[in-house]
Coordinates of C-alpha atoms in Angstrom, one line a residue:
Y1 CA -13.6 17.0 11.3
H2 CA -13.6 18.3 15.0
F3 CA -12.1 21.6 14.0
Y4 CA -14.8 22.0 11.4
L5 CA -17.5 21.3 13.9
A6 CA -16.0 23.7 16.4
S7 CA -16.0 26.4 13.7
K8 CA -19.7 25.8 13.3
T9 CA -20.3 26.0 17.1
T10 CA -22.1 22.7 17.2
K11 CA -22.0 20.0 19.8
E12 CA -22.2 17.2 17.3
K13 CA -19.8 14.3 18.0
L14 CA -18.2 11.7 15.8
P15 CA -20.5 8.6 15.6
I16 CA -19.2 5.6 17.7
F17 CA -18.5 3.6 14.6
T18 CA -16.3 6.4 13.3
V19 CA -14.5 6.8 16.6
Y20 CA -13.4 3.2 16.5
A21 CA -12.4 3.6 12.8
L22 CA -10.2 6.5 13.9
M23 CA -8.7 4.5 16.8
T24 CA -7.9 1.7 14.3
A25 CA -6.1 4.2 12.0
L26 CA -4.0 5.4 14.9
M27 CA -3.2 1.9 16.0
I28 CA -2.0 1.1 12.5
A29 CA 0.3 4.1 12.5
I30 CA 1.7 3.4 16.0
G31 CA 1.9 -0.4 15.6
W32 CA 3.6 -0.4 12.2
S33 CA 6.1 2.3 13.3
G34 CA 7.7 -0.3 15.6
E35 CA 7.9 -2.8 12.7
A36 CA 9.3 -0.1 10.4
A37 CA 12.0 0.8 13.0
A38 CA 13.0 -2.9 13.6
N39 CA 13.2 -3.7 9.9
T40 CA 15.1 -0.5 9.1
W41 CA 17.5 -1.3 11.9
D42 CA 18.0 -4.8 10.5
L43 CA 18.9 -3.5 7.1
L44 CA 21.3 -0.9 8.5
A45 CA 23.0 -3.5 10.7
I46 CA 23.4 -5.9 7.8
A47 CA 24.9 -3.1 5.7
G48 CA 27.4 -2.4 8.6
I49 CA 26.1 1.2 9.1
T50 CA 24.9 0.6 12.7
G51 CA 25.4 -1.9 15.4
M52 CA 22.6 -4.2 16.7
N53 CA 21.0 -4.4 20.1
V54 CA 19.0 -7.6 19.7
I55 CA 16.7 -7.1 22.7
A56 CA 15.8 -3.5 21.8
N57 CA 15.2 -4.7 18.2
Q58 CA 12.8 -7.4 19.5
I59 CA 10.9 -4.9 21.6
A60 CA 10.4 -2.6 18.6
F61 CA 9.3 -5.6 16.4
W62 CA 6.7 -6.8 19.0
I63 CA 5.0 -3.4 19.2
L64 CA 3.1 -4.5 16.2
G65 CA 2.9 -8.2 17.4
H66 CA 0.3 -7.3 20.0
S67 CA -1.4 -4.3 18.5
I68 CA -2.2 -6.1 15.2
V69 CA -4.7 -8.2 17.0
Y70 CA -6.5 -5.0 18.1
I71 CA -6.1 -3.4 14.7
V72 CA -8.1 -6.2 13.1
W73 CA -10.5 -6.6 16.1
M74 CA -11.5 -2.9 16.4
P75 CA -13.7 -3.0 13.3
A76 CA -15.5 -6.0 14.9
I77 CA -16.1 -3.9 18.0
A78 CA -17.3 -1.0 15.8
S79 CA -19.7 -3.4 14.1
M80 CA -21.1 -4.6 17.4
Y81 CA -21.7 -1.0 18.5
Y82 CA -23.4 -0.2 15.2
L83 CA -25.5 -3.4 14.7
I84 CA -26.6 -4.3 18.2
P85 CA -28.6 -1.1 18.9
L86 CA -30.2 -1.3 15.5
L87 CA -31.2 -5.0 15.9
V88 CA -32.8 -4.5 19.3
N89 CA -34.2 -1.1 18.4
K90 CA -32.8 0.6 21.5
P91 CA -30.2 3.3 22.0
L92 CA -26.7 2.4 23.2
Y93 CA -26.7 2.1 27.0
S94 CA -23.8 4.6 27.4
D95 CA -22.3 6.7 24.6
K96 CA -19.6 8.0 27.0
M97 CA -18.5 4.5 28.1
A98 CA -18.1 3.5 24.4
R99 CA -15.8 6.5 23.7
I100 CA -13.7 6.0 26.9
A101 CA -13.3 2.3 25.9
A102 CA -12.1 3.3 22.5
L103 CA -9.4 5.6 23.9
M104 CA -8.3 3.0 26.4
Y105 CA -7.9 0.4 23.7
L106 CA -5.6 2.8 21.8
I107 CA -3.5 3.5 25.0
F108 CA -3.1 -0.1 26.1
S109 CA -2.9 -2.0 22.8
N110 CA 0.5 -0.7 21.8
N111 CA 2.5 -0.5 25.0
V112 CA 2.7 -4.2 26.0
P113 CA 5.2 -5.8 23.5
I114 CA 7.4 -7.2 26.3
H115 CA 4.8 -9.8 27.3
H116 CA 5.8 -11.7 24.3
L117 CA 9.4 -11.6 25.6
Y118 CA 9.0 -12.8 29.1
M119 CA 11.8 -15.4 28.6
V120 CA 14.3 -12.7 27.7
N121 CA 16.6 -11.6 30.5
F122 CA 14.7 -8.5 31.6
P123 CA 14.5 -7.2 35.2
V124 CA 11.6 -8.9 37.0
S125 CA 10.1 -5.4 37.7
V126 CA 9.8 -4.7 34.0
K127 CA 8.0 -8.1 33.4
V128 CA 5.6 -7.4 36.3
M129 CA 4.9 -4.0 34.9
Q130 CA 4.1 -5.5 31.5
E131 CA 1.8 -8.1 33.1
V132 CA -0.1 -5.3 34.9
L133 CA -0.4 -3.3 31.7
T134 CA -1.6 -6.3 29.8
Y135 CA -4.3 -7.0 32.3
A136 CA -5.3 -3.3 31.9
V137 CA -6.4 -4.1 28.4
V138 CA -9.2 -6.1 30.0
V139 CA -10.8 -2.9 31.3
P140 CA -12.0 -1.4 28.0
S141 CA -13.1 -4.8 27.0
M142 CA -15.2 -5.2 30.1
L143 CA -16.6 -1.7 29.5
T144 CA -17.6 -2.7 26.0
F145 CA -19.1 -6.0 27.0
F146 CA -21.1 -4.5 29.8
N147 CA -22.3 -1.6 27.6
L148 CA -23.5 -3.9 24.8
W149 CA -25.1 -6.3 27.3
A150 CA -26.9 -3.5 29.1
T151 CA -28.2 -2.3 25.7
V152 CA -29.7 -5.7 24.8
K153 CA -31.0 -6.4 28.3
G154 CA -34.8 -6.5 28.3
A155 CA -35.1 -6.2 24.6
S156 CA -37.0 -8.7 22.3
V157 CA -34.4 -10.1 20.0
K158 CA -35.4 -12.0 16.8
I159 CA -33.2 -14.9 15.9
N160 CA -31.7 -14.5 12.5
L161 CA -28.3 -14.9 10.8
I162 CA -27.3 -11.3 11.4
S163 CA -28.2 -11.4 15.1
M164 CA -26.5 -14.8 15.5
W165 CA -23.3 -13.8 13.8
I166 CA -23.0 -10.6 15.9
S167 CA -23.8 -12.5 19.1
I168 CA -21.1 -15.0 18.2
S169 CA -18.7 -12.1 17.8
F170 CA -19.6 -10.7 21.2
A171 CA -19.4 -14.1 23.1
G172 CA -16.4 -15.2 21.0
A173 CA -14.4 -12.2 22.0
I174 CA -14.8 -13.1 25.7
A175 CA -14.0 -16.8 25.1
A176 CA -10.9 -16.0 23.0
G177 CA -9.8 -13.2 25.3
V178 CA -9.5 -15.5 28.2
T179 CA -6.7 -17.4 26.5
G180 CA -4.9 -14.1 26.0
I181 CA -5.2 -13.1 29.6
S182 CA -3.7 -16.4 30.7
N183 CA -0.9 -15.9 28.1
A184 CA -0.1 -12.6 29.9
N185 CA 0.6 -14.3 33.1
I186 CA 4.4 -14.7 33.7
A187 CA 4.1 -18.1 35.4
F188 CA 1.8 -19.6 32.7
D189 CA 3.8 -18.1 29.9
S190 CA 6.8 -20.1 31.1
I191 CA 4.8 -23.2 30.1
I192 CA 3.3 -22.0 26.7
H193 CA 5.9 -19.4 25.6
N194 CA 6.4 -19.5 21.8
T195 CA 4.3 -22.6 21.5
M196 CA 1.2 -23.3 19.4
W197 CA -0.9 -21.9 22.3
V198 CA -0.1 -18.4 21.0
P199 CA -1.5 -19.0 17.5
G200 CA -4.4 -20.8 19.2
H201 CA -5.2 -17.5 21.0
F202 CA -5.1 -15.2 18.1
H203 CA -6.8 -17.7 15.8
A204 CA -9.6 -17.8 18.4
M205 CA -9.9 -14.0 18.2
I206 CA -10.0 -14.2 14.4
F207 CA -12.4 -17.1 14.1
Y208 CA -14.7 -16.3 17.0
S209 CA -15.0 -12.5 16.9
I210 CA -13.4 -10.8 14.0
V211 CA -14.7 -13.0 11.1
P212 CA -18.2 -13.4 12.7
A213 CA -18.6 -9.6 12.9
G214 CA -17.5 -9.5 9.2
F215 CA -20.1 -12.0 8.2
A216 CA -22.8 -10.1 10.2
T217 CA -21.9 -7.1 8.2
L218 CA -21.7 -8.9 4.9
Y219 CA -25.1 -10.5 5.4
Y220 CA -26.8 -7.1 5.4
M221 CA -24.4 -5.3 3.1
V222 CA -24.7 -7.7 0.1
P223 CA -28.5 -7.1 -0.3
M224 CA -28.0 -3.3 0.2
L225 CA -25.2 -3.1 -2.4
T226 CA -26.6 -5.5 -5.0
G227 CA -30.3 -5.0 -4.6
R228 CA -30.9 -8.7 -4.2
M229 CA -31.9 -10.8 -1.2
W230 CA -29.9 -13.8 -0.3
F231 CA -30.6 -16.8 -2.5
S232 CA -31.0 -19.3 0.4
S233 CA -31.2 -18.6 4.2
K234 CA -30.8 -22.4 4.8
I235 CA -27.4 -22.4 3.2
G236 CA -26.5 -19.4 5.4
W237 CA -27.4 -21.3 8.5
L238 CA -25.5 -24.4 7.3
H239 CA -22.5 -22.1 6.7
M240 CA -22.7 -20.7 10.3
V241 CA -22.9 -24.2 11.9
G242 CA -20.2 -25.7 9.8
Y243 CA -17.9 -22.7 10.3
M244 CA -18.2 -22.8 14.0
I245 CA -17.7 -26.5 14.3
G246 CA -14.6 -26.4 12.1
T247 CA -13.0 -23.4 13.7
T248 CA -13.5 -24.8 17.2
M249 CA -11.7 -27.9 16.1
V250 CA -8.8 -25.8 14.8
V251 CA -8.5 -23.7 18.0
Y252 CA -8.8 -26.8 20.2
G253 CA -6.0 -28.5 18.3
F254 CA -3.7 -25.5 18.5
D255 CA -4.3 -25.1 22.2
A256 CA -3.7 -28.8 22.9
L257 CA -0.4 -28.7 20.9
G258 CA 0.7 -25.6 22.8
L259 CA 0.0 -27.3 26.2
A260 CA 1.9 -30.3 24.9
G261 CA 4.9 -28.0 24.3
L262 CA 5.0 -27.9 20.4
T263 CA 6.8 -24.7 19.4
R264 CA 5.3 -22.4 16.8
R265 CA 6.2 -22.9 13.1
A266 CA 7.5 -26.4 13.8
E267 CA 7.5 -28.4 10.6
V268 CA 9.0 -31.6 12.1
F269 CA 7.8 -33.1 15.4
P270 CA 7.7 -36.5 17.0
R271 CA 4.9 -38.8 15.7
T272 CA 3.4 -39.4 19.0
P273 CA -0.4 -39.2 19.8
V274 CA 0.1 -36.0 21.9
Y275 CA 1.1 -34.2 18.8
V276 CA -0.5 -36.2 15.9
T277 CA -4.0 -36.2 17.3
P278 CA -4.4 -32.4 17.7
E279 CA -2.8 -31.9 14.3
I280 CA -5.4 -34.2 12.7
I281 CA -8.2 -32.5 14.6
S282 CA -7.1 -29.1 13.5
A283 CA -6.7 -30.2 9.9
L284 CA -10.1 -31.8 9.8
G285 CA -11.6 -28.7 11.4
A286 CA -10.0 -26.5 8.8
L287 CA -11.5 -28.6 6.0
I288 CA -15.0 -28.4 7.6
A289 CA -14.7 -24.6 8.1
D290 CA -13.4 -24.2 4.5
A291 CA -16.3 -26.3 3.1
A292 CA -18.8 -24.2 5.0
T293 CA -17.3 -21.0 3.7
L294 CA -17.4 -22.4 0.2
A295 CA -21.1 -23.0 0.7
W296 CA -21.4 -19.3 1.7
L297 CA -19.5 -18.3 -1.5
G298 CA -21.8 -20.4 -3.6
N299 CA -24.8 -18.8 -1.9
L300 CA -23.2 -15.4 -2.7
V301 CA -22.8 -16.3 -6.4
L302 CA -26.4 -17.6 -6.6
T303 CA -27.6 -14.4 -4.8
L304 CA -25.9 -12.3 -7.5
L305 CA -27.4 -14.4 -10.3
K306 CA -30.8 -15.4 -9.0
G307 CA -31.6 -13.6 -5.8
R308 CA -35.0 -11.9 -5.7
T309 CA -35.2 -8.1 -5.7
A310 CA -34.5 -6.6 -2.3
N311 CA -36.7 -3.5 -2.5
L312 CA -34.8 -1.5 0.1
E313 CA -35.1 1.9 -1.6
G314 CA -36.2 4.7 0.7
L315 CA -35.6 2.7 3.9
S316 CA -33.5 3.9 6.7
M317 CA -30.4 1.9 7.6
G318 CA -32.1 0.3 10.6
E319 CA -35.2 -0.6 8.5
A320 CA -33.1 -2.0 5.7
I321 CA -31.0 -4.2 8.1
N322 CA -34.1 -5.5 9.9
T323 CA -35.8 -6.2 6.5
V324 CA -32.8 -8.3 5.4
A325 CA -32.7 -9.9 8.9
L326 CA -36.3 -11.0 8.5
Q327 CA -35.5 -13.0 5.4
L328 CA -32.6 -14.7 7.2
G329 CA -34.6 -16.0 10.1
A330 CA -34.2 -19.5 11.7
P331 CA -34.9 -22.3 9.2
E332 CA -37.8 -24.7 9.7
L333 CA -37.0 -28.0 11.3
S334 CA -38.9 -31.0 9.8
G335 CA -41.8 -28.9 8.7
F336 CA -42.0 -26.9 12.0
S337 CA -40.4 -23.6 12.9
A338 CA -38.2 -23.5 16.0
P339 CA -41.0 -21.8 18.1
S340 CA -43.5 -24.5 17.0
V341 CA -41.1 -27.2 18.1
I342 CA -40.8 -25.6 21.5
G343 CA -44.5 -25.3 21.7
L344 CA -44.9 -29.0 21.0
I345 CA -42.4 -29.9 23.7
R346 CA -44.3 -27.8 26.2
A347 CA -47.6 -29.4 25.2
E348 CA -46.2 -32.8 25.7
E349 CA -44.7 -31.7 29.0
N350 CA -48.2 -30.5 30.1
K351 CA -49.8 -33.8 29.1
I352 CA -47.3 -35.8 31.2
R353 CA -47.8 -33.4 34.2
S354 CA -51.5 -33.8 33.8
F355 CA -51.2 -37.6 33.7
F356 CA -49.2 -37.8 37.0
T357 CA -51.6 -35.3 38.6
K358 CA -54.6 -37.5 37.8
A359 CA -52.8 -40.6 38.9
K360 CA -52.1 -39.1 42.3
M361 CA -55.8 -38.1 42.6
I362 CA -56.9 -41.7 41.8
K363 CA -54.4 -43.1 44.4

């Protein structure tokens, strides 16, 4: 694509969304190369063709172990870069910053496999190097979060399901990323190494950022692909609330189990409250999130069967997304819209203030 553009002597660049798609493709190639090397080595060793260096094999295996989180998160970042400027009707704050962040994600996502192997007998200098490299992954994330925040700053944002889901994806990436940063710390890793804290971290990334960006995308893509508006925006809001409550319970339960020392993939554990209670919380949370997602699925089926015509022909992408977003606005609460409820609260507040002002004057 770039050679083609160069031959046309044009300065056109790859769109930001496409840049992140390209980085994702490269991450897949690099990440799975380590997995392929480790698995091939296993088979050759079993067949007696080669020997086995267990530590080197583990390092090759874990090249994918870290990068896979970024492989599935990069499309979410791409969705943020694509949707947020359209929803706020403003250009991206810094195009160059977005491209630099994409390249840094590629560089740092695949070179930190040893931070999953801190308990292996590596030289301390190697472990410290890995800790520093892991913290370096924070830099492109901070560039991304600042860039998107600066884009939204000062804009008038309408509350709707699309803007809510993409906002959850933005905030959720920060919240989930914190548990990853702490996991990179050698001292803290000695406490939670290979425990349920690790699944808690990457489930938080999936539940709080990756999936919400996916839903933000689906909520505008379905009407565009099918030509039908969503059957019920209220079911959509119910889905969002139920999903977030349920997934938060799952992540909390996993993190609590990790801090209590329960190892990953443990099928048998002591029936003590420190383990049983988080297990129950996680299980109930999963049921709530699943029920909410089934509600979304039902809404999707009803949309395909009974949704009203979308009438998006001839609209630009931004106009089409904002048209769909308008239909997915905040639901009414007890006959009043959210702004009306706020207005009533303020009116009552003014009455109370007026009462005390008059009382002071009488006194």
